[in-house]
PDB file of C-alpha atoms in Angstrom:
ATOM      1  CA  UNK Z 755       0.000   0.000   0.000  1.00 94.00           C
ATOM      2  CA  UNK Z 756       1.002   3.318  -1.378  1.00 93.00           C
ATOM      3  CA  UNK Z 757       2.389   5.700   1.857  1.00 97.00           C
ATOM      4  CA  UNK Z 758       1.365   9.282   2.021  1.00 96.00           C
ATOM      5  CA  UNK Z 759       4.756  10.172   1.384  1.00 97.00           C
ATOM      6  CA  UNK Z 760       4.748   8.039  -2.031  1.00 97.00           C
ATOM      7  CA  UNK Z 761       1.695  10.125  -2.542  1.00 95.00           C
ATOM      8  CA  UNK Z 762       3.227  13.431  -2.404  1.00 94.00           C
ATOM      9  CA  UNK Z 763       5.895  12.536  -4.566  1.00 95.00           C
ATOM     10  CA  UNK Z 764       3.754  10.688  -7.440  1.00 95.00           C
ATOM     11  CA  UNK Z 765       2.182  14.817  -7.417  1.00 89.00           C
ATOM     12  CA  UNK Z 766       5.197  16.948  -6.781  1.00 89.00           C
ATOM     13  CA  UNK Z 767       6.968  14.735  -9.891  1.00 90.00           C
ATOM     14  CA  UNK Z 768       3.496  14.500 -11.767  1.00 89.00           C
ATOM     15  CA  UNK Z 769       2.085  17.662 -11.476  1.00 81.00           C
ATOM     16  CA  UNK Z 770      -1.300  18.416 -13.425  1.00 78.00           C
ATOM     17  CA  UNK Z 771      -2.543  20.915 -15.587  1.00 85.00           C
ATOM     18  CA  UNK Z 772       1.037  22.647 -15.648  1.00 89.00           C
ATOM     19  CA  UNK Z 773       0.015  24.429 -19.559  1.00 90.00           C
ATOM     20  CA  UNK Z 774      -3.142  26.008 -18.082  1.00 92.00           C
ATOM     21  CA  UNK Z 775      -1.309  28.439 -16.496  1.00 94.00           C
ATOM     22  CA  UNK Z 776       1.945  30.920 -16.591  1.00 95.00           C
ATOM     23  CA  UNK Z 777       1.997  31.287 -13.236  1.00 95.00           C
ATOM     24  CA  UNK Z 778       4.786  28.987 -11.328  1.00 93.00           C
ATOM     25  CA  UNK Z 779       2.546  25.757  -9.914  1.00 87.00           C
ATOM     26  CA  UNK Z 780       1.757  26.304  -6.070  1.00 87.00           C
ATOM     27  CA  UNK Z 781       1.699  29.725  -6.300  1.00 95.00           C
ATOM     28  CA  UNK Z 782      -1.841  31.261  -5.762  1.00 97.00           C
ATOM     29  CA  UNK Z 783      -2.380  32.977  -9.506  1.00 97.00           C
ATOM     30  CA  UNK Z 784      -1.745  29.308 -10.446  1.00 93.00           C
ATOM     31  CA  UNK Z 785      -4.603  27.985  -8.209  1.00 92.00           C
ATOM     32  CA  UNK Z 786      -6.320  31.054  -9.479  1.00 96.00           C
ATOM     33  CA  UNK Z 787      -5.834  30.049 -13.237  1.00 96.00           C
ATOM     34  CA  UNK Z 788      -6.801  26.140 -12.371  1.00 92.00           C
ATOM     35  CA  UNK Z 789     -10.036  26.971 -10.711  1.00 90.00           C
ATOM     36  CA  UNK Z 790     -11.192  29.394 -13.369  1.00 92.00           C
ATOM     37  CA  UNK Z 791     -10.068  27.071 -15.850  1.00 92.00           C
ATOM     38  CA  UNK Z 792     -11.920  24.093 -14.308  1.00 84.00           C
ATOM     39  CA  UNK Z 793     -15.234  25.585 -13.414  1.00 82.00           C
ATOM     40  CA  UNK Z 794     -15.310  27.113 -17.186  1.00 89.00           C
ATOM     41  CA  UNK Z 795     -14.209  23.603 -18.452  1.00 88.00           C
ATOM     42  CA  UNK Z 796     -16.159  21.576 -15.947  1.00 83.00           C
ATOM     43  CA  UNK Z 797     -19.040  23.862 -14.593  1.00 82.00           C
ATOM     44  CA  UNK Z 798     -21.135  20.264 -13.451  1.00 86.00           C
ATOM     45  CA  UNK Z 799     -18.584  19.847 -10.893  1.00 80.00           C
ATOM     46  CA  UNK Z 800     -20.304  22.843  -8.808  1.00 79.00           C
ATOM     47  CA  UNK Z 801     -23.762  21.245  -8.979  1.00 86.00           C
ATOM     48  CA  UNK Z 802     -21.804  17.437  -7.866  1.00 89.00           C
ATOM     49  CA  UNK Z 803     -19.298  18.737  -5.348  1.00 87.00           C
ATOM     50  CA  UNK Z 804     -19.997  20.754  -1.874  1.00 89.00           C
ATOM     51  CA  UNK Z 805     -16.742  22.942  -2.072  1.00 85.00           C
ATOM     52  CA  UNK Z 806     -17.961  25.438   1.156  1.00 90.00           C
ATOM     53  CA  UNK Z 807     -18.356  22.009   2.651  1.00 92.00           C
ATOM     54  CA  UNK Z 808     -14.249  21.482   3.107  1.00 91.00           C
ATOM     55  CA  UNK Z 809     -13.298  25.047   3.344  1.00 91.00           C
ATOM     56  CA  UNK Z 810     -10.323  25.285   5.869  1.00 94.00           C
ATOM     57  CA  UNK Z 811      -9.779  21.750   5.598  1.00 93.00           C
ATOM     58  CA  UNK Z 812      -6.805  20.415   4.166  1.00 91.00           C
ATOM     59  CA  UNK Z 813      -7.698  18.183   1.334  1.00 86.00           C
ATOM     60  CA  UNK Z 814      -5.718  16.162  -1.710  1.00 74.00           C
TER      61      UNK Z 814
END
């Protein structure tokens, strides 16, 4: 079974979504780019998903 620390490597080395934005990844404009990007691309997700639900909560 896959650690958490295998995890966060697989994504630091396999980051996604790197050409939607200019911004350097894991800054916030980058965030900023992937969430307007997604929610033009993928505007179900806000009817499937209850976002407010895990605000402040640290999630993958």
């Amino acid at each position: 079974m896959a650690t958490i620390e295998d995890v966060r490597v697989y994504w630091n080395t396999h980051i996604h979504d790197l050409e939607i934005s200019r911004h350097p990844p894991g800054s916030r404009e980058f965030f900023d780019d992937l969430d307007r990007y997604h929610f033009e691309k993928l505007h179900h997700l806000l009817r499937l998903v209850d976002f407010d639900g895990y605000r402040g909560r640290l999630v993958l």
